[in-house]
Amino acid sequence: MPTPRNNIQKMDLTLTEEQLAVRDAARDFAQNVLKPGVIARDTEQRFPTDEVKQLGELGFLGMMVDPKYGGGGMDAVSYVLAMEEISKVDASASVVMSVNNSLVCWGLETYGTEEQKQKYLTPLAKGDVIGAFCLSEPEAGSDATSQRTTAIDMGDHYLLNGTKNWITNGGSASTYLVIAQTDADKGHRGINCLIVEKGMEGFVVGAKEDKLGIRGSDTHTLMFQDVKVPKENRIGEDGFGFKFAMKTLGGGRIGIASQALGIASGAYELALAYSQERTAFGKVISKHQAIAFKLADMATEIQAARLLCLKAANLKDQGKEYALASSMAKLFASKVAMEQTVEAVQIHGGYGFVKEYHVERMMRDAKITQIYEGTSEVQKIVISRTLLKD
Ligand code: CAA
């Protein structure tokens, strides 16, 4: 008769040599290349063009894509580790990385045709160009089935009309995955996803948003006026577009959860270091229980967020269902990011309120992780519906 002890399955949380090497490479890049200009880019709302090019050269823009399409062939756990390290320093650069990897490359690799992969995925995975994922509209944010953008079937092409809002990489991308309604009578089953190229006639990149956080990233309104998109640029079967968006966002949320994790852990590391240098009332402030207990809470919550991110990534790597885990990771990690960056500013006192010390930017950057790729309320819809499913 097997004893419970004999039945224990190995639960191995050890990272492999390869995963550690990816994490270290991302850390080096973040500290040496991203950090020096991050405050200026945030202040000037300047896209990290050169830095993103280097991210591509290092293989960080198509990390999980099959090498035969120019990708790194890495696992999702490595992606979480790299996202955390890049986000610790520059969340504006890491959102470019997240959108390109998990919304654009993953969607194309998983559901695209061989021709679409050759033509669009390969340059995206190599980082020669970057991509954007266009779902949100002025009146369709959380309520994503209410698409007003239309893609009318004209036989050999779709005629695309409408407006997309808050599109990350909106001005810098070359390849856009655009969700649009083809047959309104079919509701969400009449929605398609089309691959649109910058430069197609009638496609206009509109105003750049002036944002609270991730100010180095490039967020635009996009307008489509009678854009002719060839039929072969549709992803999947007719009417697959909404499911495509939902499936893609399931993995995207692992990226944003890891971004939130990185923002929180970056702020924590700065607060930890500062608390061991700054003195008040005759000792370093980390020796005051008020600060020491804050650090204990921060470290514990960040570790819990990290485990949720790794859990979701590990399920994805095993080919198991991961949408519930990715929503949980995003819900929790984004809450941790918001709360712990506020604490990091508090620990820094007056210094925390000025740009030079980085944590005020991290506090501003944290907020978007509770909004994009599904607000925290949307994550609760996904989680509760899964729990309550028959
Ligand atoms: N996988 C596959 N199919 C799914 C799915 C999933 N994970 N989730 C839902 N679906 C399917 C459902 O099965 C259903 O299809 P059937 O009727 O054929 O069964 C269909 O999609 C509609 O589902 P719901 O009835 O659940 O739809 P809903 O209207 O109640 O909305 C929602 C569900 C979860 C709230 C969804 O609208 C949603 O996720 N909204 C948020 C959208 C979002 O995340 N936007 C972010 C924009 S992208 C971005 O931010 C990128 C960036 O730039 C950083």
PDB file of N, CA and C and ligand atoms in Angstrom, residues 95 98-99 103 111 132-137 140-146 165-169 188-189 214 219 240 242-250 253 256 259 321 323-324 330 368 371-375 377-379 381-382 385, ligand 1:
ATOM      1  N   VAL A  95       6.679  46.858 -22.188  1.00  0.00           N
ATOM      2  CA  VAL A  95       5.362  46.659 -22.811  1.00  0.00           C
ATOM      3  C   VAL A  95       5.523  46.424 -24.313  1.00  0.00           C
ATOM      4  N   SER A  98       6.346  42.811 -24.404  1.00  0.00           N
ATOM      5  CA  SER A  98       5.196  41.951 -24.084  1.00  0.00           C
ATOM      6  C   SER A  98       4.219  41.867 -25.250  1.00  0.00           C
ATOM      7  N   VAL A  99       3.860  43.018 -25.804  1.00  0.00           N
ATOM      8  CA  VAL A  99       2.887  43.023 -26.913  1.00  0.00           C
ATOM      9  C   VAL A  99       3.456  42.255 -28.106  1.00  0.00           C
ATOM     10  N   LEU A 103       1.206  38.962 -27.714  1.00  0.00           N
ATOM     11  CA  LEU A 103      -0.026  39.244 -28.448  1.00  0.00           C
ATOM     12  C   LEU A 103       0.168  39.034 -29.946  1.00  0.00           C
ATOM     13  N   TYR A 111      -2.020  30.598 -34.886  1.00  0.00           N
ATOM     14  CA  TYR A 111      -3.204  30.528 -35.747  1.00  0.00           C
ATOM     15  C   TYR A 111      -2.942  30.970 -37.194  1.00  0.00           C
ATOM     16  N   ALA A 132       1.586  45.461 -33.398  1.00  0.00           N
ATOM     17  CA  ALA A 132       0.585  46.033 -32.479  1.00  0.00           C
ATOM     18  C   ALA A 132      -0.677  45.166 -32.539  1.00  0.00           C
ATOM     19  N   PHE A 133      -1.413  45.172 -31.442  1.00  0.00           N
ATOM     20  CA  PHE A 133      -2.636  44.372 -31.316  1.00  0.00           C
ATOM     21  C   PHE A 133      -3.781  45.362 -31.118  1.00  0.00           C
ATOM     22  N   CYS A 134      -4.730  45.356 -32.051  1.00  0.00           N
ATOM     23  CA  CYS A 134      -5.709  46.441 -32.083  1.00  0.00           C
ATOM     24  C   CYS A 134      -7.115  45.909 -31.816  1.00  0.00           C
ATOM     25  N   LEU A 135      -7.506  45.947 -30.565  1.00  0.00           N
ATOM     26  CA  LEU A 135      -8.837  45.466 -30.159  1.00  0.00           C
ATOM     27  C   LEU A 135      -9.686  46.628 -29.635  1.00  0.00           C
ATOM     28  N   SER A 136      -9.116  47.448 -28.743  1.00  0.00           N
ATOM     29  CA  SER A 136      -9.897  48.489 -28.055  1.00  0.00           C
ATOM     30  C   SER A 136     -10.372  49.574 -29.011  1.00  0.00           C
ATOM     31  N   GLU A 137     -11.545  50.075 -28.709  1.00  0.00           N
ATOM     32  CA  GLU A 137     -12.153  51.165 -29.495  1.00  0.00           C
ATOM     33  C   GLU A 137     -12.691  52.213 -28.529  1.00  0.00           C
ATOM     34  N   ALA A 140     -15.469  50.403 -27.043  1.00  0.00           N
ATOM     35  CA  ALA A 140     -15.324  48.962 -26.790  1.00  0.00           C
ATOM     36  C   ALA A 140     -13.973  48.717 -26.122  1.00  0.00           C
ATOM     37  N   GLY A 141     -13.973  48.829 -24.790  1.00  0.00           N
ATOM     38  CA  GLY A 141     -12.769  48.551 -24.018  1.00  0.00           C
ATOM     39  C   GLY A 141     -12.934  47.191 -23.355  1.00  0.00           C
ATOM     40  N   SER A 142     -13.497  47.210 -22.140  1.00  0.00           N
ATOM     41  CA  SER A 142     -13.773  45.930 -21.468  1.00  0.00           C
ATOM     42  C   SER A 142     -14.815  45.126 -22.241  1.00  0.00           C
ATOM     43  N   ASP A 143     -15.815  45.835 -22.783  1.00  0.00           N
ATOM     44  CA  ASP A 143     -16.890  45.162 -23.530  1.00  0.00           C
ATOM     45  C   ASP A 143     -16.421  44.935 -24.966  1.00  0.00           C
ATOM     46  N   ALA A 144     -15.511  43.981 -25.082  1.00  0.00           N
ATOM     47  CA  ALA A 144     -14.762  43.848 -26.337  1.00  0.00           C
ATOM     48  C   ALA A 144     -15.582  43.279 -27.493  1.00  0.00           C
ATOM     49  N   THR A 145     -16.738  42.671 -27.215  1.00  0.00           N
ATOM     50  CA  THR A 145     -17.537  42.150 -28.343  1.00  0.00           C
ATOM     51  C   THR A 145     -18.258  43.273 -29.098  1.00  0.00           C
ATOM     52  N   SER A 146     -18.316  44.476 -28.490  1.00  0.00           N
ATOM     53  CA  SER A 146     -19.061  45.586 -29.115  1.00  0.00           C
ATOM     54  C   SER A 146     -18.234  46.328 -30.160  1.00  0.00           C
ATOM     55  N   ASN A 165      -8.423  52.608 -30.394  1.00  0.00           N
ATOM     56  CA  ASN A 165      -7.879  53.529 -29.385  1.00  0.00           C
ATOM     57  C   ASN A 165      -6.817  52.880 -28.499  1.00  0.00           C
ATOM     58  N   TRP A 166      -5.955  53.690 -27.965  1.00  0.00           N
ATOM     59  CA  TRP A 166      -4.954  53.295 -26.958  1.00  0.00           C
ATOM     60  C   TRP A 166      -4.104  52.137 -27.439  1.00  0.00           C
ATOM     61  N   ILE A 167      -3.636  52.213 -28.688  1.00  0.00           N
ATOM     62  CA  ILE A 167      -2.905  51.078 -29.251  1.00  0.00           C
ATOM     63  C   ILE A 167      -1.415  51.205 -28.955  1.00  0.00           C
ATOM     64  N   THR A 168      -0.922  50.265 -28.145  1.00  0.00           N
ATOM     65  CA  THR A 168       0.497  50.203 -27.810  1.00  0.00           C
ATOM     66  C   THR A 168       1.297  49.911 -29.079  1.00  0.00           C
ATOM     67  N   ASN A 169       2.417  50.583 -29.257  1.00  0.00           N
ATOM     68  CA  ASN A 169       3.262  50.500 -30.466  1.00  0.00           C
ATOM     69  C   ASN A 169       2.541  51.089 -31.679  1.00  0.00           C
ATOM     70  N   HIS A 188     -20.486  38.227 -31.740  1.00  0.00           N
ATOM     71  CA  HIS A 188     -19.036  37.988 -31.617  1.00  0.00           C
ATOM     72  C   HIS A 188     -18.557  36.893 -32.563  1.00  0.00           C
ATOM     73  N   ARG A 189     -19.476  36.087 -33.083  1.00  0.00           N
ATOM     74  CA  ARG A 189     -19.059  35.032 -34.030  1.00  0.00           C
ATOM     75  C   ARG A 189     -18.912  35.590 -35.450  1.00  0.00           C
ATOM     76  N   ILE A 214       4.142  54.729 -18.277  1.00  0.00           N
ATOM     77  CA  ILE A 214       4.777  54.129 -19.471  1.00  0.00           C
ATOM     78  C   ILE A 214       4.865  55.161 -20.610  1.00  0.00           C
ATOM     79  N   THR A 219       1.623  55.131 -27.681  1.00  0.00           N
ATOM     80  CA  THR A 219       0.210  54.741 -27.643  1.00  0.00           C
ATOM     81  C   THR A 219      -0.592  55.688 -28.526  1.00  0.00           C
ATOM     82  N   PHE A 240     -13.556  33.847 -36.593  1.00  0.00           N
ATOM     83  CA  PHE A 240     -12.698  33.383 -35.484  1.00  0.00           C
ATOM     84  C   PHE A 240     -12.082  34.547 -34.697  1.00  0.00           C
ATOM     85  N   PHE A 242     -12.911  36.969 -32.568  1.00  0.00           N
ATOM     86  CA  PHE A 242     -13.069  37.258 -31.133  1.00  0.00           C
ATOM     87  C   PHE A 242     -12.398  36.189 -30.282  1.00  0.00           C
ATOM     88  N   LYS A 243     -12.576  34.941 -30.703  1.00  0.00           N
ATOM     89  CA  LYS A 243     -11.903  33.860 -29.953  1.00  0.00           C
ATOM     90  C   LYS A 243     -10.391  34.018 -30.060  1.00  0.00           C
ATOM     91  N   PHE A 244      -9.942  34.425 -31.234  1.00  0.00           N
ATOM     92  CA  PHE A 244      -8.511  34.680 -31.428  1.00  0.00           C
ATOM     93  C   PHE A 244      -8.037  35.721 -30.397  1.00  0.00           C
ATOM     94  N   ALA A 245      -8.815  36.802 -30.272  1.00  0.00           N
ATOM     95  CA  ALA A 245      -8.421  37.866 -29.331  1.00  0.00           C
ATOM     96  C   ALA A 245      -8.398  37.341 -27.896  1.00  0.00           C
ATOM     97  N   MET A 246      -9.404  36.562 -27.526  1.00  0.00           N
ATOM     98  CA  MET A 246      -9.470  36.049 -26.151  1.00  0.00           C
ATOM     99  C   MET A 246      -8.323  35.084 -25.862  1.00  0.00           C
ATOM    100  N   LYS A 247      -8.075  34.187 -26.811  1.00  0.00           N
ATOM    101  CA  LYS A 247      -6.982  33.215 -26.639  1.00  0.00           C
ATOM    102  C   LYS A 247      -5.647  33.949 -26.513  1.00  0.00           C
ATOM    103  N   THR A 248      -5.468  34.934 -27.374  1.00  0.00           N
ATOM    104  CA  THR A 248      -4.201  35.666 -27.396  1.00  0.00           C
ATOM    105  C   THR A 248      -4.013  36.437 -26.095  1.00  0.00           C
ATOM    106  N   LEU A 249      -5.096  37.056 -25.636  1.00  0.00           N
ATOM    107  CA  LEU A 249      -4.995  37.813 -24.384  1.00  0.00           C
ATOM    108  C   LEU A 249      -4.705  36.897 -23.186  1.00  0.00           C
ATOM    109  N   GLY A 250      -5.120  35.645 -23.270  1.00  0.00           N
ATOM    110  CA  GLY A 250      -4.808  34.692 -22.188  1.00  0.00           C
ATOM    111  C   GLY A 250      -3.309  34.609 -21.953  1.00  0.00           C
ATOM    112  N   ARG A 253      -1.688  38.171 -20.893  1.00  0.00           N
ATOM    113  CA  ARG A 253      -1.818  38.527 -19.465  1.00  0.00           C
ATOM    114  C   ARG A 253      -0.674  37.966 -18.627  1.00  0.00           C
ATOM    115  N   ILE A 256       1.864  40.793 -19.063  1.00  0.00           N
ATOM    116  CA  ILE A 256       1.579  41.997 -18.264  1.00  0.00           C
ATOM    117  C   ILE A 256       1.696  41.702 -16.767  1.00  0.00           C
ATOM    118  N   GLN A 259       5.210  41.986 -16.139  1.00  0.00           N
ATOM    119  CA  GLN A 259       5.596  43.398 -16.144  1.00  0.00           C
ATOM    120  C   GLN A 259       5.289  44.017 -14.777  1.00  0.00           C
ATOM    121  N   GLU A 321      -4.213  24.114 -19.853  1.00  0.00           N
ATOM    122  CA  GLU A 321      -5.041  25.321 -19.846  1.00  0.00           C
ATOM    123  C   GLU A 321      -4.433  26.351 -18.870  1.00  0.00           C
ATOM    124  N   ALA A 323      -5.549  29.995 -18.951  1.00  0.00           N
ATOM    125  CA  ALA A 323      -6.246  31.291 -18.934  1.00  0.00           C
ATOM    126  C   ALA A 323      -6.609  31.715 -17.510  1.00  0.00           C
ATOM    127  N   LEU A 324      -7.064  30.763 -16.699  1.00  0.00           N
ATOM    128  CA  LEU A 324      -7.415  31.093 -15.307  1.00  0.00           C
ATOM    129  C   LEU A 324      -6.164  31.556 -14.553  1.00  0.00           C
ATOM    130  N   LYS A 330      -2.270  38.144 -13.309  1.00  0.00           N
ATOM    131  CA  LYS A 330      -2.353  39.568 -13.664  1.00  0.00           C
ATOM    132  C   LYS A 330      -3.107  40.345 -12.591  1.00  0.00           C
ATOM    133  N   ILE A 368      -1.111  51.288 -15.067  1.00  0.00           N
ATOM    134  CA  ILE A 368      -1.655  50.733 -16.324  1.00  0.00           C
ATOM    135  C   ILE A 368      -1.777  49.217 -16.267  1.00  0.00           C
ATOM    136  N   ILE A 371      -5.089  48.073 -15.835  1.00  0.00           N
ATOM    137  CA  ILE A 371      -6.057  48.508 -16.851  1.00  0.00           C
ATOM    138  C   ILE A 371      -5.904  47.732 -18.154  1.00  0.00           C
ATOM    139  N   TYR A 372      -4.672  47.734 -18.740  1.00  0.00           N
ATOM    140  CA  TYR A 372      -4.604  47.152 -20.090  1.00  0.00           C
ATOM    141  C   TYR A 372      -4.571  45.627 -20.071  1.00  0.00           C
ATOM    142  N   GLU A 373      -4.838  45.083 -21.264  1.00  0.00           N
ATOM    143  CA  GLU A 373      -5.019  43.631 -21.457  1.00  0.00           C
ATOM    144  C   GLU A 373      -6.061  43.056 -20.486  1.00  0.00           C
ATOM    145  N   GLY A 374      -7.087  43.860 -20.246  1.00  0.00           N
ATOM    146  CA  GLY A 374      -8.176  43.462 -19.352  1.00  0.00           C
ATOM    147  C   GLY A 374      -7.988  44.077 -17.983  1.00  0.00           C
ATOM    148  N   THR A 375      -8.935  44.952 -17.600  1.00  0.00           N
ATOM    149  CA  THR A 375      -8.862  45.584 -16.283  1.00  0.00           C
ATOM    150  C   THR A 375      -8.923  44.519 -15.178  1.00  0.00           C
ATOM    151  N   GLU A 377     -11.144  44.302 -13.072  1.00  0.00           N
ATOM    152  CA  GLU A 377     -12.534  43.841 -13.008  1.00  0.00           C
ATOM    153  C   GLU A 377     -12.785  42.765 -14.072  1.00  0.00           C
ATOM    154  N   VAL A 378     -12.187  42.937 -15.263  1.00  0.00           N
ATOM    155  CA  VAL A 378     -12.320  41.902 -16.308  1.00  0.00           C
ATOM    156  C   VAL A 378     -11.656  40.600 -15.849  1.00  0.00           C
ATOM    157  N   GLN A 379     -10.508  40.711 -15.191  1.00  0.00           N
ATOM    158  CA  GLN A 379      -9.858  39.474 -14.696  1.00  0.00           C
ATOM    159  C   GLN A 379     -10.784  38.767 -13.704  1.00  0.00           C
ATOM    160  N   ILE A 381     -14.007  38.811 -13.792  1.00  0.00           N
ATOM    161  CA  ILE A 381     -15.054  38.150 -14.597  1.00  0.00           C
ATOM    162  C   ILE A 381     -14.518  36.801 -15.089  1.00  0.00           C
ATOM    163  N   VAL A 382     -13.324  36.827 -15.662  1.00  0.00           N
ATOM    164  CA  VAL A 382     -12.747  35.591 -16.217  1.00  0.00           C
ATOM    165  C   VAL A 382     -12.575  34.545 -15.104  1.00  0.00           C
ATOM    166  N   ARG A 385     -16.080  33.364 -13.633  1.00  0.00           N
ATOM    167  CA  ARG A 385     -16.829  32.517 -14.581  1.00  0.00           C
ATOM    168  C   ARG A 385     -16.203  31.127 -14.665  1.00  0.00           C
TER     169      ARG A 385
HETATM  170  N1  CAA B   1     -10.809  31.347 -25.130  1.00  0.00           N
HETATM  171  C1  CAA B   1     -11.623  31.039 -26.158  1.00  0.00           C
HETATM  172  N2  CAA B   1     -12.865  31.574 -26.297  1.00  0.00           N
HETATM  173  C2  CAA B   1     -13.249  32.454 -25.358  1.00  0.00           C
HETATM  174  C3  CAA B   1     -12.427  32.832 -24.282  1.00  0.00           C
HETATM  175  C4  CAA B   1     -11.163  32.228 -24.173  1.00  0.00           C
HETATM  176  N3  CAA B   1     -10.296  32.521 -23.193  1.00  0.00           N
HETATM  177  N4  CAA B   1     -13.097  33.720 -23.534  1.00  0.00           N
HETATM  178  C5  CAA B   1     -14.302  33.908 -24.117  1.00  0.00           C
HETATM  179  N5  CAA B   1     -14.360  33.142 -25.222  1.00  0.00           N
HETATM  180  C6  CAA B   1     -15.485  33.002 -26.156  1.00  0.00           C
HETATM  181  C7  CAA B   1     -16.713  32.451 -25.448  1.00  0.00           C
HETATM  182  O1  CAA B   1     -16.708  31.037 -25.411  1.00  0.00           O
HETATM  183  C8  CAA B   1     -17.815  32.994 -26.309  1.00  0.00           C
HETATM  184  O2  CAA B   1     -17.953  32.215 -27.484  1.00  0.00           O
HETATM  185  P1  CAA B   1     -19.210  31.237 -27.729  1.00  0.00           P
HETATM  186  O3  CAA B   1     -20.448  32.088 -27.502  1.00  0.00           O
HETATM  187  O4  CAA B   1     -19.032  30.777 -29.114  1.00  0.00           O
HETATM  188  O5  CAA B   1     -19.090  30.146 -26.712  1.00  0.00           O
HETATM  189  C9  CAA B   1     -17.258  34.333 -26.766  1.00  0.00           C
HETATM  190  O6  CAA B   1     -15.859  34.272 -26.616  1.00  0.00           O
HETATM  191  C10 CAA B   1     -17.819  35.493 -25.988  1.00  0.00           C
HETATM  192  O7  CAA B   1     -17.507  35.260 -24.635  1.00  0.00           O
HETATM  193  P2  CAA B   1     -18.331  35.900 -23.460  1.00  0.00           P
HETATM  194  O8  CAA B   1     -19.786  35.624 -23.645  1.00  0.00           O
HETATM  195  O9  CAA B   1     -17.689  35.455 -22.188  1.00  0.00           O
HETATM  196  O10 CAA B   1     -18.089  37.456 -23.737  1.00  0.00           O
HETATM  197  P3  CAA B   1     -18.418  38.722 -22.871  1.00  0.00           P
HETATM  198  O11 CAA B   1     -18.989  39.748 -23.760  1.00  0.00           O
HETATM  199  O12 CAA B   1     -19.176  38.345 -21.640  1.00  0.00           O
HETATM  200  O13 CAA B   1     -16.947  39.280 -22.475  1.00  0.00           O
HETATM  201  C11 CAA B   1     -14.805  39.395 -21.419  1.00  0.00           C
HETATM  202  C12 CAA B   1     -15.980  38.523 -21.878  1.00  0.00           C
HETATM  203  C13 CAA B   1     -13.911  38.424 -20.647  1.00  0.00           C
HETATM  204  C14 CAA B   1     -15.234  40.529 -20.513  1.00  0.00           C
HETATM  205  C15 CAA B   1     -14.038  39.902 -22.674  1.00  0.00           C
HETATM  206  O14 CAA B   1     -14.842  40.820 -23.416  1.00  0.00           O
HETATM  207  C16 CAA B   1     -12.738  40.580 -22.332  1.00  0.00           C
HETATM  208  O15 CAA B   1     -11.725  39.909 -22.113  1.00  0.00           O
HETATM  209  N6  CAA B   1     -12.715  41.947 -22.288  1.00  0.00           N
HETATM  210  C17 CAA B   1     -11.497  42.685 -22.065  1.00  0.00           C
HETATM  211  C18 CAA B   1     -10.772  42.932 -23.345  1.00  0.00           C
HETATM  212  C19 CAA B   1      -9.323  43.269 -23.131  1.00  0.00           C
HETATM  213  O16 CAA B   1      -8.582  42.558 -22.432  1.00  0.00           O
HETATM  214  N7  CAA B   1      -8.869  44.310 -23.793  1.00  0.00           N
HETATM  215  C20 CAA B   1      -7.490  44.658 -23.745  1.00  0.00           C
HETATM  216  C21 CAA B   1      -7.122  45.350 -25.016  1.00  0.00           C
HETATM  217  S1  CAA B   1      -5.619  44.787 -25.692  1.00  0.00           S
HETATM  218  C22 CAA B   1      -4.395  45.630 -24.882  1.00  0.00           C
HETATM  219  O17 CAA B   1      -4.581  46.236 -23.869  1.00  0.00           O
HETATM  220  C23 CAA B   1      -3.075  45.454 -25.513  1.00  0.00           C
HETATM  221  C24 CAA B   1      -2.128  46.537 -25.248  1.00  0.00           C
HETATM  222  O18 CAA B   1      -2.021  47.460 -26.002  1.00  0.00           O
HETATM  223  C25 CAA B   1      -1.177  46.397 -24.122  1.00  0.00           C
END
